[in-house]
Amino acid sequence: MHDHLRRIIHIDMDAFYASIEQRDFPEYRGKPVVVGGAPDSRGVVATASYEARKFGIKSAMPASRAYRLCPDAIFIKPRFDVYRHVSRQIMGILREYTDLVEPLSLDEAYLDVTNNKKNIPLARDLAHQVKARIFQYTGLTASAGVAPNKFLAKVASDLEKPDGLTVIAPEKVAKFVKKLPVSKVPGIGRVTCSKMNAMGVRTLGDLQKFALEELVQSFGKHGRWYYYAARGVDDRPVKPFRERKSVSCEDTFERDISSLDILREKIIELSGRLNGRLKKLGLSGRTVTLKVTYSDFEKCTRSYTADAPLSADKIRDSALALLGKTEAGWRAVRLLGVGVSGLAAADMAGELNARQLALEFAGAARQPDMG
Ligand code: DCP
Ligand code: MG
């Protein structure tokens, strides 16, 4: 794959958790906001609004230290269900442009827009549209980086934060990387950075003077990545995250089962396991499917779909009811499976909350002074 053939965008929301709090609580707008642990706790800062960053407050800093830096800051406990919901909305917007969306975290993703669903030829225009769509729909600002590869797109999105849009055109890459401090390269942390400084390396231009073998010798397997990064080369493809369509649990029995009582017990057990997995994944679904394989290997599935996401009890009871729609009992059963599809985020509170917010952003988006 040749770098100049690809158009990659990196999207990164600005002060993500803090911006959501400022959106939902107008009284916090324009003020230093710190999301994370309480100032009198041993907790850390998850993120800080740009107003709070002026005081030196940063992610991962102890909350007590943030308090000393800015006692007037508003300290807020994170509302993860809301952040997850907004994240899903954002990823949904990104997928309107391409299926090649690779989320890196709740607020960050790569897009490969070389071929995009809207046939927008210029990646800069597409990035501009994405930012506008995100703002229109969520009331939040994002920063975008446009470049021929992931590495450069990520660096670019950080350059003009907040609400930035930075393009590194293919013909500008060589000049751009020469001046780029190694501390700005994703994957080069504090330790590697000081090691490079000790070698007289401050920029990628300095790093270019080292041969591939020398870098591998000094930095092990990462040396290779540094060598190519120094030249602005990064062939890693954008790997789309496939959204899970269903979650299921099944069991093949050691001996075929004809007793309906025992089959019911098995369903209760399978539903219990399934509900555990759903809970762990933070998902719930509207459709329950019971899968039965009879002793002669013939298969059958029966489904039930509700209007709303099903509770754990409802999943179990629906699966039990579906057993009555099979020939189990008449025929011996060698495998049972229970699955849930039509998945959505489990946090109904979050969903409702975000729906209320949706009404609010319609107004918020029109307000010019929004965080
Ligand atoms: N986060 C966290 N702990 C960290 C870093 C981040 O809990 N050490 C959370 C809170 C952030 C979110 O992840 O809001 C996104 O992380 P970013 O690094 O993108 O930071 P922000 O979006 O907050 O700010 P920026 O505008 O610099 O991207
Ligand atoms: Mg961010």
Coordinates of C-alpha atoms and ligand atoms in Angstrom, one line a residue:
M1 CA 0.0 0.0 0.0
H2 CA 1.4 3.4 -0.9
D3 CA 0.9 6.2 1.6
H4 CA 0.0 8.9 -0.9
L5 CA -2.9 6.9 -2.1
R6 CA -4.8 7.0 1.2
R7 CA -6.7 9.7 2.9
I8 CA -6.9 9.2 6.7
I9 CA -8.8 11.3 9.2
H10 CA -8.2 11.2 12.9
I11 CA -11.1 12.7 15.0
D12 CA -10.5 13.6 18.7
M13 CA -13.2 15.2 20.8
D14 CA -12.1 18.3 22.8
A15 CA -11.9 17.9 26.6
F16 CA -14.5 15.2 26.0
Y17 CA -16.0 14.4 29.5
A18 CA -15.7 18.1 30.6
S19 CA -17.3 19.4 27.4
I20 CA -20.2 17.1 28.0
E21 CA -20.6 18.4 31.5
Q22 CA -20.5 22.0 30.3
R23 CA -23.1 21.2 27.6
D24 CA -25.5 19.6 30.0
F25 CA -25.0 22.1 32.8
P26 CA -24.8 25.6 31.3
E27 CA -23.7 27.0 34.6
Y28 CA -20.4 25.3 34.1
R29 CA -19.7 26.9 30.7
G30 CA -16.6 29.1 30.6
K31 CA -15.5 27.8 34.0
P32 CA -12.7 25.5 35.1
V33 CA -14.2 22.1 35.3
V34 CA -12.4 19.0 36.5
V35 CA -14.0 15.6 35.8
G36 CA -12.7 12.7 38.0
G37 CA -12.0 12.0 41.6
A38 CA -13.1 14.3 44.4
P39 CA -10.5 16.9 45.5
D40 CA -10.3 15.4 49.0
S41 CA -10.0 11.8 47.7
R42 CA -7.0 9.8 46.3
G43 CA -8.7 9.9 42.9
V44 CA -7.2 11.3 39.7
V45 CA -8.3 13.8 37.1
A46 CA -9.9 12.1 34.1
T47 CA -10.0 15.3 32.1
A48 CA -10.2 19.1 32.6
S49 CA -12.0 21.8 30.7
Y50 CA -9.7 24.1 28.7
E51 CA -10.4 26.8 31.3
A52 CA -9.0 24.5 34.0
R53 CA -6.0 23.6 31.8
K54 CA -4.8 27.2 32.1
F55 CA -4.1 26.5 35.7
G56 CA -1.9 23.5 34.8
I57 CA -4.5 20.9 35.5
K58 CA -4.1 17.7 33.3
S59 CA -5.5 14.2 32.9
A60 CA -4.1 11.6 35.3
M61 CA -3.0 14.2 37.9
P62 CA -4.1 13.6 41.5
A63 CA -7.4 15.4 42.1
S64 CA -5.8 16.9 45.3
R65 CA -3.1 18.5 43.2
A66 CA -5.7 19.9 40.8
Y67 CA -7.5 21.4 43.8
R68 CA -4.3 23.1 45.0
L69 CA -3.7 24.5 41.4
C70 CA -7.3 25.8 41.2
P71 CA -9.4 25.7 44.4
D72 CA -12.2 27.4 42.5
A73 CA -12.5 24.7 39.9
I74 CA -15.8 22.7 39.7
F75 CA -15.1 19.1 40.5
I76 CA -17.5 16.6 38.9
K77 CA -17.9 12.9 39.3
P78 CA -17.9 11.2 35.9
R79 CA -21.2 10.1 34.3
F80 CA -19.8 7.2 32.2
D81 CA -23.2 6.1 30.9
V82 CA -23.7 9.5 29.3
Y83 CA -20.2 9.6 27.8
R84 CA -20.7 6.1 26.3
H85 CA -23.9 7.2 24.8
V86 CA -22.4 10.3 23.2
S87 CA -19.5 8.2 22.0
R88 CA -21.9 5.9 20.2
Q89 CA -23.7 8.8 18.6
I90 CA -20.3 10.1 17.4
M91 CA -19.2 6.7 16.0
G92 CA -22.6 6.5 14.3
I93 CA -22.0 9.8 12.6
L94 CA -18.5 8.7 11.4
R95 CA -20.0 5.5 9.9
E96 CA -22.3 7.7 7.7
Y97 CA -19.1 8.6 5.8
T98 CA -17.3 5.2 5.7
D99 CA -17.4 1.8 7.3
L100 CA -13.6 2.0 7.8
V101 CA -14.0 3.6 11.2
E102 CA -11.6 2.4 13.9
P103 CA -12.4 3.8 17.4
L104 CA -9.4 4.2 19.7
S105 CA -11.3 5.2 22.8
L106 CA -14.7 6.8 23.6
D107 CA -13.7 10.1 22.0
E108 CA -11.2 9.1 19.2
A109 CA -11.3 7.3 15.9
Y110 CA -9.5 6.9 12.6
L111 CA -11.4 7.0 9.4
D112 CA -10.1 5.9 6.0
V113 CA -12.1 8.1 3.6
T114 CA -10.1 7.3 0.4
N115 CA -13.3 5.8 -0.8
N116 CA -16.2 7.3 1.1
K117 CA -20.0 6.8 1.1
K118 CA -20.6 10.4 0.2
N119 CA -18.1 10.6 -2.7
I120 CA -16.5 13.7 -1.2
P121 CA -13.2 14.0 -3.1
L122 CA -11.3 16.3 -0.6
A123 CA -10.6 14.8 2.8
R124 CA -10.5 18.3 4.2
D125 CA -14.1 19.0 3.1
L126 CA -15.2 15.7 4.6
A127 CA -13.4 16.4 7.9
H128 CA -15.1 19.8 8.0
Q129 CA -18.5 18.2 7.4
V130 CA -17.9 15.5 10.1
K131 CA -17.0 18.2 12.6
A132 CA -20.2 20.2 11.7
R133 CA -22.3 17.1 12.0
I134 CA -20.9 16.2 15.3
F135 CA -21.5 19.7 16.6
Q136 CA -25.0 19.9 15.2
Y137 CA -25.9 16.5 16.7
T138 CA -24.1 16.5 20.0
G139 CA -23.4 20.2 20.7
L140 CA -19.7 19.3 21.1
T141 CA -16.6 20.2 19.2
A142 CA -14.1 17.8 17.7
S143 CA -10.6 18.3 16.4
A144 CA -9.6 16.6 13.1
G145 CA -6.4 15.7 11.5
V146 CA -6.2 14.8 7.8
A147 CA -3.1 13.1 6.4
P148 CA -2.0 10.2 4.2
N149 CA -1.6 7.8 7.2
K150 CA -2.7 7.1 10.8
F151 CA 0.4 8.4 12.5
L152 CA 0.3 11.8 10.8
A153 CA -3.5 12.2 11.1
K154 CA -3.2 11.6 14.8
V155 CA -0.4 14.1 15.2
A156 CA -2.4 16.6 13.1
S157 CA -5.6 16.4 15.1
D158 CA -3.7 17.6 18.1
L159 CA -2.1 20.6 16.5
E160 CA -4.9 23.1 16.6
K161 CA -7.0 21.9 19.5
P162 CA -9.8 22.7 20.4
D163 CA -12.1 22.8 17.4
G164 CA -9.1 22.3 15.0
L165 CA -8.8 21.0 11.5
T166 CA -5.2 20.4 10.4
V167 CA -4.3 18.9 7.0
I168 CA -0.9 17.5 6.2
A169 CA -0.9 17.1 2.4
P170 CA 1.3 14.3 1.0
E171 CA 3.7 16.8 -0.5
K172 CA 4.1 18.5 2.9
V173 CA 4.9 15.3 4.8
A174 CA 8.7 15.4 4.4
K175 CA 9.0 19.0 5.6
F176 CA 6.5 18.4 8.4
V177 CA 8.2 15.4 9.9
K178 CA 11.7 17.0 9.8
K179 CA 10.6 19.6 12.4
L180 CA 8.3 17.4 14.5
P181 CA 9.6 17.0 18.0
V182 CA 9.9 13.3 18.9
S183 CA 7.8 14.0 22.0
K184 CA 4.8 14.5 19.7
V185 CA 5.0 11.1 18.2
P186 CA 2.3 8.7 19.5
G187 CA 4.1 5.8 21.1
I188 CA 7.2 7.8 22.1
G189 CA 6.7 8.2 25.8
R190 CA 8.7 10.1 28.4
V191 CA 11.4 7.4 28.8
T192 CA 12.0 6.9 25.1
C193 CA 12.0 10.6 24.6
S194 CA 14.8 11.2 27.1
K195 CA 16.8 8.4 25.7
M196 CA 16.5 10.0 22.2
N197 CA 17.4 13.4 23.7
A198 CA 20.5 11.8 25.1
M199 CA 21.3 10.6 21.6
G200 CA 21.1 14.2 20.4
V201 CA 17.6 13.6 18.9
R202 CA 14.9 16.2 19.4
T203 CA 13.0 16.0 16.1
L204 CA 12.2 13.4 13.6
G205 CA 14.7 15.1 11.3
D206 CA 17.4 14.3 13.9
L207 CA 16.1 10.7 14.0
Q208 CA 16.4 10.3 10.3
K209 CA 20.2 10.3 10.6
F210 CA 20.1 6.9 12.2
A211 CA 20.0 3.7 10.2
L212 CA 17.3 1.1 10.7
E213 CA 19.7 -1.3 12.3
E214 CA 20.9 1.3 14.7
L215 CA 17.4 2.1 15.9
V216 CA 16.4 -1.5 16.2
Q217 CA 19.6 -2.0 18.3
S218 CA 18.8 0.9 20.6
F219 CA 15.0 0.5 20.8
G220 CA 14.2 -3.2 20.0
K221 CA 11.2 -3.9 17.9
H222 CA 9.9 -0.3 18.2
G223 CA 13.1 0.9 16.5
R224 CA 11.5 -0.1 13.2
W225 CA 8.4 1.9 13.8
Y226 CA 10.6 5.0 14.8
Y227 CA 12.6 4.6 11.6
Y228 CA 9.6 4.7 9.3
A229 CA 7.8 7.3 11.5
A230 CA 10.8 9.6 11.1
R231 CA 10.2 9.5 7.3
G232 CA 6.4 10.0 7.8
V233 CA 5.7 6.5 6.6
D234 CA 3.0 4.4 8.3
D235 CA 1.3 1.6 6.4
R236 CA -1.0 0.4 9.2
P237 CA -4.5 0.0 7.8
V238 CA -7.6 1.4 9.5
K239 CA -9.1 -1.6 11.1
P240 CA -12.9 -1.2 11.5
F241 CA -14.4 -2.3 14.7
R242 CA -17.3 -4.6 13.8
E243 CA -20.2 -3.9 15.9
R244 CA -21.5 -6.9 17.8
K245 CA -24.8 -8.1 16.3
S246 CA -25.7 -10.7 19.0
V247 CA -24.5 -12.3 22.2
S248 CA -25.2 -16.0 22.8
C249 CA -24.4 -19.0 25.0
E250 CA -24.9 -22.6 24.1
D251 CA -24.2 -26.1 25.4
T252 CA -23.9 -29.4 23.7
F253 CA -24.9 -32.1 26.1
E254 CA -22.9 -35.3 26.8
R255 CA -26.1 -37.3 26.4
D256 CA -29.2 -36.2 24.5
I257 CA -31.9 -34.9 26.7
S258 CA -35.7 -35.6 26.4
S259 CA -36.9 -34.4 29.8
L260 CA -38.5 -31.0 29.5
D261 CA -37.8 -30.3 33.1
I262 CA -34.1 -30.8 32.6
L263 CA -34.2 -28.8 29.4
R264 CA -35.8 -25.9 31.3
E265 CA -33.1 -26.1 33.9
K266 CA -30.5 -25.9 31.1
I267 CA -32.2 -22.9 29.7
I268 CA -32.3 -21.2 33.1
E269 CA -28.6 -21.9 33.4
L270 CA -27.8 -20.7 29.9
S271 CA -29.8 -17.5 30.4
G272 CA -27.9 -16.8 33.6
R273 CA -24.6 -17.1 31.7
L274 CA -25.9 -15.0 28.8
N275 CA -27.2 -12.3 31.2
G276 CA -23.8 -12.2 32.9
R277 CA -22.0 -11.7 29.5
L278 CA -24.5 -9.0 28.5
K279 CA -24.0 -7.2 31.8
K280 CA -20.2 -7.3 31.3
L281 CA -20.5 -5.9 27.8
G282 CA -22.9 -3.2 29.0
L283 CA -25.5 -4.4 26.4
S284 CA -29.1 -5.4 26.3
G285 CA -31.3 -6.6 23.4
R286 CA -34.8 -6.8 22.2
T287 CA -34.8 -10.2 20.5
V288 CA -34.3 -13.5 22.3
T289 CA -33.5 -16.6 20.1
L290 CA -33.6 -20.1 21.3
K291 CA -31.5 -22.6 19.3
V292 CA -32.2 -26.3 19.5
T293 CA -30.3 -29.1 17.8
Y294 CA -32.2 -32.5 18.0
S295 CA -30.4 -35.8 18.4
D296 CA -30.5 -36.3 14.6
F297 CA -28.6 -33.0 14.2
E298 CA -31.6 -31.2 12.7
K299 CA -31.6 -27.6 13.9
C300 CA -34.4 -25.2 14.8
T301 CA -34.5 -21.7 16.0
R302 CA -37.4 -19.7 17.6
S303 CA -37.3 -16.0 18.4
Y304 CA -39.2 -13.4 20.3
T305 CA -38.9 -9.7 19.8
A306 CA -40.1 -7.1 22.3
D307 CA -40.6 -3.4 21.9
A308 CA -38.0 -2.5 24.4
P309 CA -34.7 -4.0 25.6
L310 CA -35.3 -7.1 27.7
S311 CA -34.4 -7.5 31.4
A312 CA -32.5 -10.5 32.6
D313 CA -35.7 -12.1 33.9
K314 CA -37.5 -11.4 30.7
I315 CA -34.7 -13.0 28.6
R316 CA -34.9 -16.2 30.7
D317 CA -38.7 -16.3 30.6
S318 CA -38.9 -15.7 26.9
A319 CA -36.3 -18.4 26.3
L320 CA -38.4 -20.8 28.4
A321 CA -41.6 -19.9 26.5
L322 CA -39.8 -20.5 23.2
L323 CA -39.0 -24.0 24.2
G324 CA -42.7 -24.7 24.0
K325 CA -42.6 -23.8 20.3
T326 CA -40.1 -26.5 19.5
E327 CA -40.4 -30.3 19.4
A328 CA -38.1 -30.6 22.3
G329 CA -39.4 -33.3 24.6
W330 CA -41.0 -35.2 21.8
R331 CA -37.6 -35.3 20.3
A332 CA -34.3 -35.7 22.2
V333 CA -32.1 -32.6 22.2
R334 CA -28.3 -32.6 21.9
L335 CA -27.7 -28.8 21.9
L336 CA -29.4 -25.8 23.4
G337 CA -28.4 -22.2 22.8
V338 CA -29.9 -18.9 24.0
G339 CA -29.0 -15.6 22.3
V340 CA -29.9 -12.0 22.3
S341 CA -29.8 -9.6 19.3
G342 CA -31.2 -6.2 18.5
L343 CA -28.5 -4.9 20.8
A344 CA -28.3 -1.5 22.4
A345 CA -26.5 0.1 25.4
A346 CA -27.8 -1.4 28.6
D347 CA -27.9 1.9 30.4
M348 CA -31.5 3.0 29.9
A349 CA -30.9 5.9 32.3
G350 CA -28.2 7.1 29.9
E351 CA -30.5 6.7 26.9
L352 CA -33.2 8.7 28.4
N353 CA -30.8 11.3 29.7
A354 CA -29.3 11.7 26.2
R355 CA -32.7 12.0 24.6
Q356 CA -33.5 14.9 26.9
L357 CA -30.2 16.3 26.0
A358 CA -31.0 15.9 22.3
L359 CA -33.7 18.5 22.8
E360 CA -31.3 20.7 24.6
F361 CA -28.6 20.6 22.0
A362 CA -31.0 21.7 19.4
G363 CA -30.9 25.0 21.3
A364 CA -27.3 24.7 22.4
A365 CA -26.0 24.3 18.8
R366 CA -27.3 27.8 18.0
Q367 CA -25.6 29.4 21.0
P368 CA -22.3 30.8 19.7
D369 CA -20.4 30.8 23.0
M370 CA -20.8 27.0 23.5
G371 CA -17.6 25.3 25.0
Ligands
DCP1 N1 -9.4 10.1 30.0 C1 -9.3 9.6 31.3 N2 -8.0 9.4 31.9 C2 -6.9 9.9 31.1 C3 -7.1 10.4 29.8 C4 -8.4 10.5 29.3 O1 -10.3 9.2 32.0 N3 -5.7 9.7 31.7 C5 -10.8 10.2 29.5 C6 -11.3 11.6 29.8 C7 -11.2 12.3 28.5 C8 -11.4 11.2 27.5 O2 -10.8 10.1 28.1 O3 -12.3 13.3 28.3 C9 -10.7 11.5 26.2 O4 -9.3 11.6 26.4 P1 -8.4 12.6 25.6 O5 -7.0 12.3 25.8 O6 -8.8 12.8 24.2 O7 -8.6 14.0 26.3 P2 -9.8 15.1 26.2 O8 -10.8 14.7 25.1 O9 -10.4 15.3 27.5 O10 -9.0 16.4 25.8 P3 -8.4 16.8 24.4 O11 -9.1 18.0 24.0 O12 -6.9 17.1 24.8 O13 -8.5 15.6 23.5
MG2 MG -10.1 14.1 23.2

